[in-house]
Short mmCIF file of C-alpha atoms and ligand atoms in Angstrom, two decimals:
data_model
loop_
_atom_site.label_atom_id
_atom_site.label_comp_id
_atom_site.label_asym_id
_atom_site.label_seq_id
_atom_site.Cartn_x
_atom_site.Cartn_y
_atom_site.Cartn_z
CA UNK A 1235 0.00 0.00 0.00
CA UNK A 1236 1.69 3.76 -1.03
CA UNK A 1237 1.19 6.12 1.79
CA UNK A 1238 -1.01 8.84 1.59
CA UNK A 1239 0.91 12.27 0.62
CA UNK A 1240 0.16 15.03 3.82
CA UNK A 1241 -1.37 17.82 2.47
CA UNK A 1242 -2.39 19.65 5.76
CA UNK A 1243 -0.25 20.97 8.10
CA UNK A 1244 0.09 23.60 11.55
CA UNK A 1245 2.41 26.07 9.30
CA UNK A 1246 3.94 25.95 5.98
CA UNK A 1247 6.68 28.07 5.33
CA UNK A 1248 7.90 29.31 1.82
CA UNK A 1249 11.60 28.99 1.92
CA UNK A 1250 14.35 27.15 3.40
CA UNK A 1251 16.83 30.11 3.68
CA UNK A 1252 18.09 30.66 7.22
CA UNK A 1253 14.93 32.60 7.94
CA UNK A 1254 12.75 29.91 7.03
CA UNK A 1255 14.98 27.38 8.71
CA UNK A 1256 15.11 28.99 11.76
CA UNK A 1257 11.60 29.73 11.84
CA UNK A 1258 10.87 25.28 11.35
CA UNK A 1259 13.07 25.04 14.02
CA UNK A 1260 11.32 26.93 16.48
CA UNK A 1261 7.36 25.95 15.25
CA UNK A 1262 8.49 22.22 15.60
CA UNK A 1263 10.26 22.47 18.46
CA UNK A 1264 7.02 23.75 19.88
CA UNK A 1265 5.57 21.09 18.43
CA UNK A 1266 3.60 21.97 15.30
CA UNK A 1267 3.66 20.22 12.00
CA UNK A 1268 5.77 22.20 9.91
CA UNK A 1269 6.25 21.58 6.02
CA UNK A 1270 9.34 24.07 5.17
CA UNK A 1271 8.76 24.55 0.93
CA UNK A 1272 11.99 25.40 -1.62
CA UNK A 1273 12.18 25.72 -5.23
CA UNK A 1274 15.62 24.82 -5.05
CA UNK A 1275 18.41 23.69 -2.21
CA UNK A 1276 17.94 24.41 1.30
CA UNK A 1277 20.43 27.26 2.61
CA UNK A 1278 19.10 30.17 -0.01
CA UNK A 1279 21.65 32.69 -0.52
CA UNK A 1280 24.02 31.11 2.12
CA UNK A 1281 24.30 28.59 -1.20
CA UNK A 1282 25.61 32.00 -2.81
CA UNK A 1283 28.00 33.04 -0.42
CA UNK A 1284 31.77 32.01 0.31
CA UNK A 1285 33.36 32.86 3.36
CA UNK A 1286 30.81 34.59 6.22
CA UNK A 1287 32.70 36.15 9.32
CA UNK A 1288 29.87 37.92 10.84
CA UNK A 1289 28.10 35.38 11.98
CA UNK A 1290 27.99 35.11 15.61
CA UNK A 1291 29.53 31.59 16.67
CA UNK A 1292 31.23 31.33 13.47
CA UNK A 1293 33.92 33.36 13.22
CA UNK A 1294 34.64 31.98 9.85
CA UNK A 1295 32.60 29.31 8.00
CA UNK A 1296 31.69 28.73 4.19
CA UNK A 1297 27.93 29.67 3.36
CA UNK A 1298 27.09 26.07 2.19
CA UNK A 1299 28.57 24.43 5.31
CA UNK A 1300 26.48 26.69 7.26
CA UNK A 1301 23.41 25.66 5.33
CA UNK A 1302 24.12 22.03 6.11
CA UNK A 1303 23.99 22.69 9.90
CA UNK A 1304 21.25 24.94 9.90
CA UNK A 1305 19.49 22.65 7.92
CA UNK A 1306 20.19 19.45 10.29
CA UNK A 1307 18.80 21.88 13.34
CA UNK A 1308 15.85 22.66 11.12
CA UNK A 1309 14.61 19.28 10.79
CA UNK A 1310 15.75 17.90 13.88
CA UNK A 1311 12.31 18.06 15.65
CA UNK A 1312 9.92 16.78 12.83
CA UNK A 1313 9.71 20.07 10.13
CA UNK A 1314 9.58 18.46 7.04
CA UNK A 1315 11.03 19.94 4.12
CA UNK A 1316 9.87 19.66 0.20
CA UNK A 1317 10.88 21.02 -3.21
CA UNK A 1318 8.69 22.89 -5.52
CA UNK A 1319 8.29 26.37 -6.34
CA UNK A 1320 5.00 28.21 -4.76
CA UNK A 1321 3.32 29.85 -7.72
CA UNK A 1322 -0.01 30.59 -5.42
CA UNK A 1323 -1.34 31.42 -2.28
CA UNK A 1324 -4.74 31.83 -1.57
CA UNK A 1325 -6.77 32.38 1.54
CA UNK A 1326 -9.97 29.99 2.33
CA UNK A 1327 -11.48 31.59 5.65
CA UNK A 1328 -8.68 30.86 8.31
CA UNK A 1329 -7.11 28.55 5.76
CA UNK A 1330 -4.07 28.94 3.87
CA UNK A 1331 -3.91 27.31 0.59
CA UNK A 1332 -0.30 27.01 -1.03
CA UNK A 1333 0.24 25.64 -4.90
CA UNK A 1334 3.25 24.60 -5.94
CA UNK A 1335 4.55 23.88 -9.69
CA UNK A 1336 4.93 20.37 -8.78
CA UNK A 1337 1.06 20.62 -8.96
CA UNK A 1338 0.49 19.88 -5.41
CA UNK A 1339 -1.79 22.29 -2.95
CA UNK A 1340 -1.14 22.25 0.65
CA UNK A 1341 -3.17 23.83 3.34
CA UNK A 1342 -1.98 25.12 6.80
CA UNK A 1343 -3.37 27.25 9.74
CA UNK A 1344 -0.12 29.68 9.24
CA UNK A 1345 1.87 30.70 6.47
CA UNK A 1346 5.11 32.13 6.70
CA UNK A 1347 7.11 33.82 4.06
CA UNK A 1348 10.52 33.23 3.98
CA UNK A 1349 11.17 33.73 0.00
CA UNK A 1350 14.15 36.13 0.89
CA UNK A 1351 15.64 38.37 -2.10
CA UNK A 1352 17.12 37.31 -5.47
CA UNK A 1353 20.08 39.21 -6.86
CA UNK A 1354 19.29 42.01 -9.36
CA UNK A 1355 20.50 42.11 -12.86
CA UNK A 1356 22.20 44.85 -14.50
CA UNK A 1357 19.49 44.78 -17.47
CA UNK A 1358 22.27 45.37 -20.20
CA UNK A 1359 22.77 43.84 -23.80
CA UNK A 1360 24.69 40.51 -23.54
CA UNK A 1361 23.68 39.97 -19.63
CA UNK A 1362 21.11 37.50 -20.32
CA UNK A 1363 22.59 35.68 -23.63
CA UNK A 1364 26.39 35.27 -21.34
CA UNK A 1365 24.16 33.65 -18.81
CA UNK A 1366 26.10 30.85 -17.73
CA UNK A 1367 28.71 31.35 -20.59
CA UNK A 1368 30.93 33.68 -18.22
CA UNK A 1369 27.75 36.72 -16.66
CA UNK A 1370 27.97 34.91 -12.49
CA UNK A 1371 26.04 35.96 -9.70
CA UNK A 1372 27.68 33.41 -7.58
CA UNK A 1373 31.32 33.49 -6.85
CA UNK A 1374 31.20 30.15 -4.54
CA UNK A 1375 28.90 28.65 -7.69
CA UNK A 1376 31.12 29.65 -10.59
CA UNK A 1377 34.90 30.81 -9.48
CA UNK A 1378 36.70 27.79 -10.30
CA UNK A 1379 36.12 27.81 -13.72
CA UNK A 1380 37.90 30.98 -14.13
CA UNK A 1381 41.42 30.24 -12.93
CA UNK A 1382 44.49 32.45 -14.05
CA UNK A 1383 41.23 34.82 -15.73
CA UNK A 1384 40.55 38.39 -15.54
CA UNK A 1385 37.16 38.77 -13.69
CA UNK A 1386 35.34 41.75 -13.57
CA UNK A 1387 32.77 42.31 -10.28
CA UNK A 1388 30.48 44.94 -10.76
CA UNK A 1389 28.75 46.39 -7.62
CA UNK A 1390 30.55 48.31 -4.42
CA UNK A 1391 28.51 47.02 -1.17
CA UNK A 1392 30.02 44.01 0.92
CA UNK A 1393 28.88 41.28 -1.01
CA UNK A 1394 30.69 42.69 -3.99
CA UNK A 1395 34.01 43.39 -2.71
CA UNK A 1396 33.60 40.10 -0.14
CA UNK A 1397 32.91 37.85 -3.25
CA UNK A 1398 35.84 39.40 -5.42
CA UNK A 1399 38.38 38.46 -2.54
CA UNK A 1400 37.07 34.96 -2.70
CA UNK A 1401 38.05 35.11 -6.31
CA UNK A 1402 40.88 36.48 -6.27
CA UNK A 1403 42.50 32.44 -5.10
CA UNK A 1404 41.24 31.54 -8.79
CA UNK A 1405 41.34 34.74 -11.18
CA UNK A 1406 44.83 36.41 -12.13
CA UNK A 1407 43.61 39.59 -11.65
CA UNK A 1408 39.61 40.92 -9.99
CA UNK A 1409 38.61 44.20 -11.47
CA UNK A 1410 35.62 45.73 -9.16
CA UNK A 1411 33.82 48.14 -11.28
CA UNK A 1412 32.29 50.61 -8.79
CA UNK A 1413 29.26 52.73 -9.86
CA UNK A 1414 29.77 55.88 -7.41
CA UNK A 1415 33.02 57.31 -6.35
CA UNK A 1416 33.47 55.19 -3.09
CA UNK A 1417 32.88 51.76 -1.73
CA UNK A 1418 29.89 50.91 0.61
CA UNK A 1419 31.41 47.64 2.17
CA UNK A 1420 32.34 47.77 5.23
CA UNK A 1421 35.43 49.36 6.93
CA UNK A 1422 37.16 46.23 7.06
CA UNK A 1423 36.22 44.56 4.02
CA UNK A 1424 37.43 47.54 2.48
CA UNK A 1425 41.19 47.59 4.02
CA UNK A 1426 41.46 43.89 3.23
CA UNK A 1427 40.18 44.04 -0.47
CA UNK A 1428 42.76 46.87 -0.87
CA UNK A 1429 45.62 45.05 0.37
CA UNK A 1430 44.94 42.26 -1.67
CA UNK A 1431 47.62 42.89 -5.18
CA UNK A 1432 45.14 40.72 -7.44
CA UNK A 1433 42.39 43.26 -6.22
CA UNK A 1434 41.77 46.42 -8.58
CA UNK A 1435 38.74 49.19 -8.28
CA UNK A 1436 37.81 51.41 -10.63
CA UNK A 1437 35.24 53.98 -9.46
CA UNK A 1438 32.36 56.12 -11.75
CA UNK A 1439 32.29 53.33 -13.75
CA UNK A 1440 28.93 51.51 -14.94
CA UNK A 1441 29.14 48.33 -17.50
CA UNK A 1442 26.75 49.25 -20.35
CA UNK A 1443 26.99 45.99 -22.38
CA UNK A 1444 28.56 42.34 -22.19
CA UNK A 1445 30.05 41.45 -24.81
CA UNK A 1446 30.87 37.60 -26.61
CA UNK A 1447 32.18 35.43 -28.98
CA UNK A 1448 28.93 33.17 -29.12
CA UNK A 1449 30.32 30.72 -26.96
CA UNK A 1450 31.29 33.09 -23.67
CA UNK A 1451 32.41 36.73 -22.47
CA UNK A 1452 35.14 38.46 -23.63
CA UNK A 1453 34.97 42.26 -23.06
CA UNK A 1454 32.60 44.42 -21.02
CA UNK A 1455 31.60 47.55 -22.19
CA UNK A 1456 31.73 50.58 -19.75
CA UNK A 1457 30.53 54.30 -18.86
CA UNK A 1458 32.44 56.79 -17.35
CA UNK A 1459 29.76 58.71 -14.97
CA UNK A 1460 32.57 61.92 -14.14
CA UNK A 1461 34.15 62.22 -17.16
CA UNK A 1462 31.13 60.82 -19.58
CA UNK A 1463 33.30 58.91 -21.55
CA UNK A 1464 32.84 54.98 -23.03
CA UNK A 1465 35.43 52.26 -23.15
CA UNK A 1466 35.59 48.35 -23.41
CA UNK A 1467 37.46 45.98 -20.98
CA UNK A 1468 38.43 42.99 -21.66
CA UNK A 1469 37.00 40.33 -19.42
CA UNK A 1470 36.88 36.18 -19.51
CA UNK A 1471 33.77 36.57 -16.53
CA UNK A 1472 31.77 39.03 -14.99
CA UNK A 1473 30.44 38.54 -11.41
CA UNK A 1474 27.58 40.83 -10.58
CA UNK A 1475 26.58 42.05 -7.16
CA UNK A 1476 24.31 45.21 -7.71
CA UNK A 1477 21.33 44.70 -4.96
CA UNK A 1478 18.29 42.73 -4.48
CA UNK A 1479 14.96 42.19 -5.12
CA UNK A 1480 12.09 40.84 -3.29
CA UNK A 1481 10.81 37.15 -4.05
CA UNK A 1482 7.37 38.14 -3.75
CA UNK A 1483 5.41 37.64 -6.96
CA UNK A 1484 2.85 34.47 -5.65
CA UNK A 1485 1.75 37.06 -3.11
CA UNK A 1486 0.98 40.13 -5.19
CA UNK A 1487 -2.99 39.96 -4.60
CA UNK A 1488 -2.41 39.32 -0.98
CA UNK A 1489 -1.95 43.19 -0.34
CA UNK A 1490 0.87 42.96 2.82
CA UNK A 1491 3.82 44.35 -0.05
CA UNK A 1492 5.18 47.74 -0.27
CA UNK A 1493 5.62 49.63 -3.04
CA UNK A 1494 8.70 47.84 -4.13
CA UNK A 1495 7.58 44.35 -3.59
CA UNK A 1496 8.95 43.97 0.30
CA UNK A 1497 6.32 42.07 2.84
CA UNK A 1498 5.41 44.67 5.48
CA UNK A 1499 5.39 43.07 9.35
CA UNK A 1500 4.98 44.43 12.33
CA UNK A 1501 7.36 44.02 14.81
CA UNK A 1502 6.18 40.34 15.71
CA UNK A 1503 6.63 40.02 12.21
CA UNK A 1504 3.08 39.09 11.35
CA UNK A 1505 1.55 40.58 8.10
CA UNK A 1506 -2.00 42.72 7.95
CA UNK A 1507 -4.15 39.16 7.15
CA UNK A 1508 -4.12 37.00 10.78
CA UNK A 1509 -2.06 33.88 10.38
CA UNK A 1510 0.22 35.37 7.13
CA UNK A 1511 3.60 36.25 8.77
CA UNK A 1512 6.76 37.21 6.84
CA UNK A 1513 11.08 37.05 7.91
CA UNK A 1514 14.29 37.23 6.62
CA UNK A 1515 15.01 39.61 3.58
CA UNK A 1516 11.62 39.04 2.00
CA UNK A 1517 10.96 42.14 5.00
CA UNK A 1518 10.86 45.60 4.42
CA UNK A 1519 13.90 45.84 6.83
CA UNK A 1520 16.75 48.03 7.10
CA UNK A 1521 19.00 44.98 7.34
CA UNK A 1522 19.40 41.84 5.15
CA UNK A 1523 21.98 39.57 6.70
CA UNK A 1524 21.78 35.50 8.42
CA UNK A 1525 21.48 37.12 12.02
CA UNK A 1526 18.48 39.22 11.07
CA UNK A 1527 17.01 36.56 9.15
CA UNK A 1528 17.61 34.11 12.14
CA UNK A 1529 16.83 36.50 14.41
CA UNK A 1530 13.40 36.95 12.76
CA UNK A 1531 12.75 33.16 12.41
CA UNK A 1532 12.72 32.46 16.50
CA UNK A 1533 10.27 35.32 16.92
CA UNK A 1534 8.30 34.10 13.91
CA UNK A 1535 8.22 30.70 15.35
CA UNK A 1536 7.33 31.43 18.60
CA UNK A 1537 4.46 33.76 17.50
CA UNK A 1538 2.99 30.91 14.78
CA UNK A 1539 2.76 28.70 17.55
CA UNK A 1540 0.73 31.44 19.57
CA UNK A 1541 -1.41 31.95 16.74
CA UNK A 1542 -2.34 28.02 16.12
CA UNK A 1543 -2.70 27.77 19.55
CA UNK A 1544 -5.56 30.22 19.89
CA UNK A 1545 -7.32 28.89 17.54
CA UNK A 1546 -7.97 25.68 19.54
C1 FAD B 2337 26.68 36.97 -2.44
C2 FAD B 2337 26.08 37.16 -1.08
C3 FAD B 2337 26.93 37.25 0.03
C4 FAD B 2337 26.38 37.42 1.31
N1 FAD B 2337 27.22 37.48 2.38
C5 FAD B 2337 26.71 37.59 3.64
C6 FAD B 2337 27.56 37.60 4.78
O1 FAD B 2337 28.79 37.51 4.67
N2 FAD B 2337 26.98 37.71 6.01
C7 FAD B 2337 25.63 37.82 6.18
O2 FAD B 2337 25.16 37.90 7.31
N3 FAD B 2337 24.80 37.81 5.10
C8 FAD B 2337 25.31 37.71 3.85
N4 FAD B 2337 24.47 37.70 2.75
C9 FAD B 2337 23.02 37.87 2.99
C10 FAD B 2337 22.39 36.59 3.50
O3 FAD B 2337 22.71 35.54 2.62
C11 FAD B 2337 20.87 36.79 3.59
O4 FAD B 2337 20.61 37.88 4.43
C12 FAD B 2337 20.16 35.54 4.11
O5 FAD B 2337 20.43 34.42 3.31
C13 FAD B 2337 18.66 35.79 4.16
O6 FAD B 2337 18.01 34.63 4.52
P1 FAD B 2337 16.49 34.37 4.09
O7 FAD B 2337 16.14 33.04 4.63
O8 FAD B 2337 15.66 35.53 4.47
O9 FAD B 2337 16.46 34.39 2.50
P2 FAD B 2337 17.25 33.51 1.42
O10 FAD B 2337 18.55 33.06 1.93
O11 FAD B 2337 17.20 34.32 0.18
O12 FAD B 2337 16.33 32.22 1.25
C14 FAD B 2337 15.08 32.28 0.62
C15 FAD B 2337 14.68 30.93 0.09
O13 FAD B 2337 13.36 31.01 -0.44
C16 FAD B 2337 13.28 30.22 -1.63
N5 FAD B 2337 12.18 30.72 -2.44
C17 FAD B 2337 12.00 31.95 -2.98
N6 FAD B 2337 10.84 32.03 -3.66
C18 FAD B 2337 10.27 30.81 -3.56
C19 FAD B 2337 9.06 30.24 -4.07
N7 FAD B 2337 8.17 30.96 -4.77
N8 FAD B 2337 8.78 28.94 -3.79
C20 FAD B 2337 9.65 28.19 -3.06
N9 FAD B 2337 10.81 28.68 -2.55
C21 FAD B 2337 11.10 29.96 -2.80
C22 FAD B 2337 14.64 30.41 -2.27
O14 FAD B 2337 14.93 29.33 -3.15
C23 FAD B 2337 15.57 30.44 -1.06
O15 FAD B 2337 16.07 29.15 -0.74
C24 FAD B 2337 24.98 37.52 1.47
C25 FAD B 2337 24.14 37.42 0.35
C26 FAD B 2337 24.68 37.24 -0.91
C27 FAD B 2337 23.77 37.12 -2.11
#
């Protein structure tokens, strides 16, 4: 006899990033049934990211070795955890319906949103057709194919000048284009990245166009944003790290986003409809990093279980 699929559970949660895992932990651990859903790997961006040092316990760990851990604390109390990509939520009273693209619906008492942020692309010619063929938006993902290279990073916050250091043990030389005149990583990132002799930053400077050979990148084209003038860079990969954006579209009718897609909370991180609760970067928050999103999953769990509780 094949066992019944469950379908119905205390609280499903829409992504398996260390908001979402933290958030199973706690709900299960409190003893709810907790289905934890992921279109792809569990970890989310920590699947993205080399070396983290700001992560309180850690003072230096690789993002996918992180994932593994969180993930074995996630599911150590019964949270179960599925793949499949949520392309609809809708609401049935107190219900929450969820449909995935693996054509399943579930149904829970609480949903939370953990769908975190993807990484925005620069929107120029040649971005989408190098896809894979040398354009990167994950260093950890895509670094070793580029040994003795010349990589270009393009972006001037911490994950761009973090993620060009990792490089830097594969490339020959890491060119960090840098749209304004300064970095925005932080102090210390900064005086590290300089130091580092295969590190290079040019500043003003926006890529306008990636350009190929069919088969994979070979020059970037650039803007000058002082000076006004164009030029062309040669480049065997280009590693872009230019912001986020919200991984919010299957709740678009639900009306909790802001005007730029983020979930709105309060501060117990529940959303405007009763049993919809959001964490991690998928927030309108002023900070996107693990501890936030960690930090926002114990709440998050803690106030799902009040919720299902009440309703007894
Ligand atoms: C390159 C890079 C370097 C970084 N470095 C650091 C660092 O050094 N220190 C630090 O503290 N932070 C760092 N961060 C930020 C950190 O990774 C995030 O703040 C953290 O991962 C947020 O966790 P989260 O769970 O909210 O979201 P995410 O990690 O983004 O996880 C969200 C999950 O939701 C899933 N998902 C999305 N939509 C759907 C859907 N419709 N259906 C099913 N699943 C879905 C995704 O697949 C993903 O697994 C870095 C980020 C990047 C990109």
């Amino acid at each position: 006899m094949t066992e019944e699929k469950k379908l119905n559970y205390d609280v499903i949660i829409v992504g398996a990033g260390p908001a979402g895992m933290t958030t199973a932990l706690y709900a299960s651990r409190a003893n709810l049934s907790v289905l934890m859903l992921d279109r792809g790997i569990y970890g989310g961006n920590l699947n993205n990211t080399a070396t983290i040092e700001n992560y309180t316990g850690f003072p230096s760990v690789e993002g996918p070795d992180l994932a593994k851990q969180m993930y074995e604390g996630a599911t150590k109390f019964g949270a179960e955890y599925a793949y499949g990509t949520v392309e609809k939520v809708e609401l049935d009273g107190d219900l929450k319906k969820v449909t995935t693209d693996m054509g399943d619906t579930f149904t829970a008492k609480a949903l939370v949103i953990a769908s975190g942020s993807e990484q925005r692309k620069l929107g120029v010619p040649g971005e989408a057709e190098y896809g894979g063929k040398g354009v990167s938006y994950c260093a950890v993902c895509d670094g070793a194919f580029f040994k003795n290279k010349h990589l270009i990073v393009v972006g001037g916050g911490d994950s761009a000048v973090e993620e060009g250091m990792y490089l830097t043990q594969f490339a020959d030389k890491v060119t960090v284009l840098v749209r304004k005149d300064h970095l925005r990583a932080v102090a210390v990132t900064q005086d590290k990245a300089k130091q580092n002799n295969k590190m290079e930053f040019i500043y003003n400077t926006s890529v306008t166009a990636i350009e190929g050979d069919d088969q994979k990148v070979v020059a970037v084209k650039t803007h000058n944003n002082e000076t006004g003038e164009d030029g062309e860079m040669q480049a065997d990969g280009i590693f872009i790290y230019v912001g986020n954006d919200p991984m919010t579209k299957p709740y678009t009718d639900l009306n909790i986003l802001d005007d730029q897609g983020w979930v709105i909370t309060d501060d117990k991180l529940a959303t405007k409809i009763p049993g919809v609760f959001a964490v991690g970067d998928v927030r309108e928050t002023p900070l996107r990093q693990i501890a936030t999103a960690v930090g926002d999953g114990a709440l998050a769990g803690q106030e799902v279980f009040k919720y299902v509780d009440n309703l007894k």
